mmCIF file of C-alpha atoms in Angstrom:
data_model
loop_
_atom_site.group_PDB
_atom_site.id
_atom_site.type_symbol
_atom_site.label_atom_id
_atom_site.label_comp_id
_atom_site.label_asym_id
_atom_site.label_seq_id
_atom_site.Cartn_x
_atom_site.Cartn_y
_atom_site.Cartn_z
ATOM 1 C CA MET A 6 144.717 177.796 92.624
ATOM 2 C CA ALA A 7 147.946 176.899 90.097
ATOM 3 C CA MET A 8 150.808 174.901 90.880
ATOM 4 C CA TRP A 9 153.478 172.818 88.834
ATOM 5 C CA HIS A 10 152.646 168.833 88.134
ATOM 6 C CA GLY A 11 155.760 168.109 90.001
ATOM 7 C CA GLN A 12 154.628 169.425 93.068
ATOM 8 C CA PHE A 13 151.172 168.581 93.659
ATOM 9 C CA LEU A 14 151.493 166.060 96.197
ATOM 10 C CA MET A 15 151.333 168.358 99.348
ATOM 11 C CA LEU A 16 148.060 169.719 97.967
ATOM 12 C CA GLY A 17 146.024 168.191 100.993
ATOM 13 C CA GLU A 18 147.947 170.707 103.405
ATOM 14 C CA LEU A 19 146.510 173.533 101.113
ATOM 15 C CA ASN A 20 143.197 172.403 101.570
ATOM 16 C CA THR A 21 141.793 175.418 103.802
ATOM 17 C CA ARG A 22 138.762 173.377 104.692
ATOM 18 C CA GLU A 23 136.848 176.868 104.970
ATOM 19 C CA PHE A 24 135.908 176.612 101.111
ATOM 20 C CA ASN A 25 134.983 173.608 98.517
ATOM 21 C CA VAL A 26 138.291 172.491 97.156
ATOM 22 C CA ALA A 27 138.364 170.603 93.730
ATOM 23 C CA ALA A 28 141.294 168.924 91.820
ATOM 24 C CA MET A 29 141.706 168.868 88.249
ATOM 25 C CA VAL A 30 143.133 164.864 87.921
ATOM 26 C CA SER A 31 143.538 163.352 84.842
ATOM 27 C CA ARG A 32 141.565 160.214 83.481
ATOM 28 C CA HIS A 33 144.752 158.440 83.382
ATOM 29 C CA GLY A 34 145.195 155.324 85.239
ATOM 30 C CA ASP A 35 147.461 157.074 87.883
ATOM 31 C CA GLY A 36 144.544 159.423 88.496
ATOM 32 C CA ASP A 37 142.350 157.093 90.338
ATOM 33 C CA VAL A 38 145.315 156.874 92.615
ATOM 34 C CA VAL A 39 145.721 160.422 93.034
ATOM 35 C CA THR A 40 141.835 160.958 93.198
ATOM 36 C CA GLY A 41 141.588 158.397 96.238
ATOM 37 C CA VAL A 42 144.067 160.431 98.132
ATOM 38 C CA LEU A 43 142.303 163.918 97.448
ATOM 39 C CA LYS A 44 139.451 162.624 98.725
ATOM 40 C CA LYS A 45 140.946 161.693 102.222
ATOM 41 C CA PHE A 46 141.673 165.615 102.652
ATOM 42 C CA GLY A 47 138.365 166.370 101.390
ATOM 43 C CA ILE A 48 139.152 167.258 97.968
ATOM 44 C CA SER A 49 137.019 166.356 95.064
ATOM 45 C CA ALA A 50 138.151 165.380 91.381
ATOM 46 C CA ILE A 51 137.608 166.538 88.238
ATOM 47 C CA ARG A 52 138.191 164.345 85.927
ATOM 48 C CA GLY A 53 139.814 165.324 82.797
ATOM 49 C CA ALA A 54 143.205 167.204 81.068
ATOM 50 C CA GLY A 55 143.742 168.768 77.907
ATOM 51 C CA ALA A 56 144.896 167.243 75.014
ATOM 52 C CA GLY A 57 148.483 169.066 74.763
ATOM 53 C CA GLU A 58 150.653 167.858 72.370
ATOM 54 C CA ARG A 59 148.846 164.326 71.989
ATOM 55 C CA LYS A 60 146.053 165.971 70.041
ATOM 56 C CA ARG A 61 143.560 163.228 71.833
ATOM 57 C CA ASP A 62 140.438 163.712 73.855
ATOM 58 C CA ARG A 63 141.502 163.645 77.395
ATOM 59 C CA GLY A 64 138.389 164.735 78.889
ATOM 60 C CA GLY A 65 139.645 168.332 78.582
ATOM 61 C CA VAL A 66 136.085 170.034 77.688
ATOM 62 C CA TYR A 67 134.326 168.040 80.185
ATOM 63 C CA ALA A 68 137.320 169.366 82.838
ATOM 64 C CA LEU A 69 136.992 173.171 81.719
ATOM 65 C CA ARG A 70 133.108 173.209 82.070
ATOM 66 C CA ALA A 71 133.166 171.229 85.242
ATOM 67 C CA SER A 72 135.912 173.665 86.634
ATOM 68 C CA VAL A 73 133.888 176.916 85.540
ATOM 69 C CA ARG A 74 130.768 175.341 87.166
ATOM 70 C CA ALA A 75 132.675 174.966 90.329
ATOM 71 C CA LEU A 76 134.056 178.469 90.412
ATOM 72 C CA GLN A 77 130.737 179.877 89.583
ATOM 73 C CA GLU A 78 129.496 177.526 92.771
ATOM 74 C CA GLY A 79 132.158 179.240 94.962
ATOM 75 C CA SER A 80 134.587 176.245 95.328
ATOM 76 C CA ILE A 81 138.516 176.914 94.567
ATOM 77 C CA VAL A 82 139.899 175.040 91.942
ATOM 78 C CA ALA A 83 143.331 173.647 91.958
ATOM 79 C CA MET A 84 145.196 172.307 88.786
ATOM 80 C CA THR A 85 148.643 172.109 87.606
ATOM 81 C CA ALA A 86 149.734 174.593 85.039
ATOM 82 C CA ASP A 87 152.038 172.624 82.483
ATOM 83 C CA VAL A 88 150.730 169.868 80.379
ATOM 84 C CA PRO A 89 152.385 166.798 80.267
ATOM 85 C CA PRO A 90 154.660 165.307 78.480
ATOM 86 C CA THR A 91 155.748 168.929 77.684
ATOM 87 C CA ARG A 92 158.587 170.241 79.384
ATOM 88 C CA PRO A 93 158.168 170.748 83.076
ATOM 89 C CA ARG A 94 157.087 174.048 84.769
ATOM 90 C CA HIS A 95 156.010 175.472 80.825
ATOM 91 C CA ALA A 96 152.465 176.689 81.575
ATOM 92 C CA GLY A 97 150.052 175.837 79.221
ATOM 93 C CA ASN A 98 147.303 177.648 77.634
ATOM 94 C CA GLY A 99 144.508 175.629 79.956
ATOM 95 C CA ILE A 100 144.578 177.278 83.512
ATOM 96 C CA VAL A 101 144.780 180.900 81.213
ATOM 97 C CA MET A 102 141.649 179.715 79.453
ATOM 98 C CA LEU A 103 139.864 178.735 82.666
ATOM 99 C CA ALA A 104 140.452 182.047 84.729
ATOM 100 C CA ARG A 105 139.118 183.923 81.090
ATOM 101 C CA LEU A 106 135.836 182.202 81.165
ATOM 102 C CA SER A 107 135.278 182.255 85.088
ATOM 103 C CA GLY A 108 136.194 185.506 85.874
ATOM 104 C CA ARG A 109 138.397 184.415 88.865
ATOM 105 C CA PRO A 110 142.053 184.763 89.362
ATOM 106 C CA ILE A 111 145.080 182.524 89.226
ATOM 107 C CA ILE A 112 146.796 182.173 92.517
ATOM 108 C CA PRO A 113 149.834 180.757 91.834
ATOM 109 C CA VAL A 114 151.327 178.499 94.892
ATOM 110 C CA ALA A 115 153.967 176.004 96.006
ATOM 111 C CA ALA A 116 154.332 173.582 98.804
ATOM 112 C CA ALA A 117 157.750 172.158 99.452
ATOM 113 C CA THR A 118 159.936 170.421 102.212
ATOM 114 C CA SER A 119 163.831 170.334 103.054
ATOM 115 C CA ARG A 120 163.764 166.810 102.727
ATOM 116 C CA PHE A 121 162.310 165.089 99.009
ATOM 117 C CA LEU A 122 163.413 162.624 96.888
ATOM 118 C CA VAL A 123 162.873 163.269 92.970
ATOM 119 C CA LEU A 124 161.452 160.864 90.568
ATOM 120 C CA ASN A 125 162.970 160.212 87.175
ATOM 121 C CA SER A 126 159.394 161.317 85.697
ATOM 122 C CA TRP A 127 158.824 164.040 82.853
ATOM 123 C CA SER A 128 157.983 166.597 85.616
ATOM 124 C CA LYS A 129 160.845 165.540 88.154
ATOM 125 C CA ALA A 130 158.264 165.224 90.871
ATOM 126 C CA THR A 131 158.966 165.465 94.285
ATOM 127 C CA VAL A 132 158.374 162.766 97.045
ATOM 128 C CA ASN A 133 158.055 164.957 100.156
ATOM 129 C CA LEU A 134 159.726 163.083 103.360
ATOM 130 C CA PRO A 135 158.810 162.972 106.748
ATOM 131 C CA PHE A 136 160.702 165.055 109.326
ATOM 132 C CA SER A 137 160.985 168.222 107.190
ATOM 133 C CA THR A 138 160.581 171.585 107.268
ATOM 134 C CA PHE A 139 157.471 172.490 105.533
ATOM 135 C CA ALA A 140 156.740 175.687 103.766
ATOM 136 C CA VAL A 141 153.948 177.202 101.411
ATOM 137 C CA ALA A 142 154.444 180.389 99.285
ATOM 138 C CA ALA A 143 151.540 181.917 97.260
ATOM 139 C CA GLY A 144 152.072 185.022 94.385
ATOM 140 C CA GLU A 145 149.816 187.620 93.456
ATOM 141 C CA PRO A 146 146.479 186.783 91.729
ATOM 142 C CA ILE A 147 146.645 187.049 88.146
ATOM 143 C CA TRP A 148 143.344 187.906 86.290
ATOM 144 C CA VAL A 149 142.596 187.435 82.630
ATOM 145 C CA ALA A 150 139.943 189.614 81.237
ATOM 146 C CA ALA A 151 136.832 187.764 79.645
ATOM 147 C CA ASP A 152 137.815 189.504 76.021
ATOM 148 C CA ALA A 153 141.188 188.405 76.036
ATOM 149 C CA ASP A 154 142.923 187.972 73.025
ATOM 150 C CA GLU A 155 145.555 185.846 71.775
ATOM 151 C CA THR A 156 147.951 188.507 72.920
ATOM 152 C CA ALA A 157 146.725 188.989 76.198
ATOM 153 C CA ILE A 158 146.209 185.463 76.578
ATOM 154 C CA GLU A 159 150.003 184.443 76.012
ATOM 155 C CA ILE A 160 151.173 187.531 78.523
ATOM 156 C CA ALA A 161 149.053 186.021 81.211
ATOM 157 C CA ARG A 162 150.513 182.470 80.517
ATOM 158 C CA LEU A 163 154.265 184.195 80.768
ATOM 159 C CA LYS A 164 152.408 185.561 83.890
ATOM 160 C CA VAL A 165 151.545 182.451 85.320
ATOM 161 C CA GLN A 166 154.854 180.432 84.191
ATOM 162 C CA THR A 167 156.877 183.183 85.499
ATOM 163 C CA SER A 168 154.897 183.618 89.090
ATOM 164 C CA LEU A 169 155.130 179.921 89.753
ATOM 165 C CA ASN A 170 158.278 179.311 89.077
ATOM 166 C CA GLN A 171 159.230 182.664 91.494
ATOM 167 C CA VAL A 172 156.846 181.074 94.387
ATOM 168 C CA THR A 173 158.340 177.564 94.154
ATOM 169 C CA GLU A 174 161.930 178.885 94.439
ATOM 170 C CA ARG A 175 160.798 180.882 97.551
ATOM 171 C CA ALA A 176 158.914 177.692 99.163
ATOM 172 C CA TYR A 177 162.555 175.975 98.666
ATOM 173 C CA ALA A 178 164.205 178.836 100.037
ATOM 174 C CA LEU A 179 162.133 178.875 103.373
ATOM 175 C CA THR A 180 162.911 175.260 103.569
ATOM 176 C CA GLY A 181 166.556 175.399 103.377
ATOM 177 C CA ALA A 182 166.525 173.321 100.172
ATOM 178 C CA ARG A 183 167.630 174.092 96.770
ATOM 179 C CA ASP A 184 165.608 174.633 93.849
ATOM 180 C CA VAL A 185 167.100 174.932 90.626
ATOM 181 C CA GLY A 186 164.208 174.626 88.141
ATOM 182 C CA ALA A 187 163.079 171.342 86.783
ATOM 183 C CA VAL A 188 166.433 169.918 88.367
ATOM 184 C CA THR A 189 165.259 169.978 91.912
ATOM 185 C CA VAL A 190 168.314 169.000 94.637
ATOM 186 C CA GLY A 191 166.967 168.619 98.183
ATOM 187 C CA VAL A 192 168.479 167.129 100.939
ATOM 188 C CA ALA A 193 168.093 163.338 100.079
ATOM 189 C CA GLN A 194 170.171 164.169 97.119
ATOM 190 C CA GLN A 195 172.716 165.707 98.625
ATOM 191 C CA ARG A 196 173.917 163.015 100.689
ATOM 192 C CA GLU A 197 174.207 160.544 97.774
#
C-alpha cells in the first residue's frame, strides 16, 4: 500500500483489521511517536528507511528484508513512496524494488479530509481536522516483474507517482477540498 509522505496520518483508518498491517517507519525520533500511534490502530512498525540522497545507513536494507518477509507471511505493508527530504510527491525506487522482490503489487492509496491544516514541512504534511468529510481513493495494482531491468523499474516508478497523484486528487475531490499538488489548500486555509 503506497501513499505520499504528507498524507500518511489517516493510515489507521485504512487498516481493514482482516489482515495484519505493517508500516515502514523511519528510525528518526519522530518515528517513535508514529510507531506508538500505529500500535493503537493495530498496525505494527518496520523501522528503517532508504538512504535517499543522504547516502547514510538509515536501516533501509533491514526494512526492505523485513517488508519482503511480512508480505510473504500475508501481511499488507504500507509505506510512503516519496523519500525525504526530496521533493514531495516524487516517488523513489524503494517501493518499486519491494514489489519486484516480493512479487506483490503496489496499491496506490490516498485518504483525505475536507478540513485540514498544512504543516510547513518538506512534505507539506496535512493534519486532518475533526468534523470533516473523509474519503479514501485507491488506484489499480501496479505489478513489477522479478526480472525488471533499470528501464522497467523507472517505468514502474513513474506509474506509482502518476497513480498516487491521481488518487490523491480524487480523494480530495470526494471531500470537496482542493489539492493542488504539493501545495494543498483546504477549508482551514481558505478562511485565512
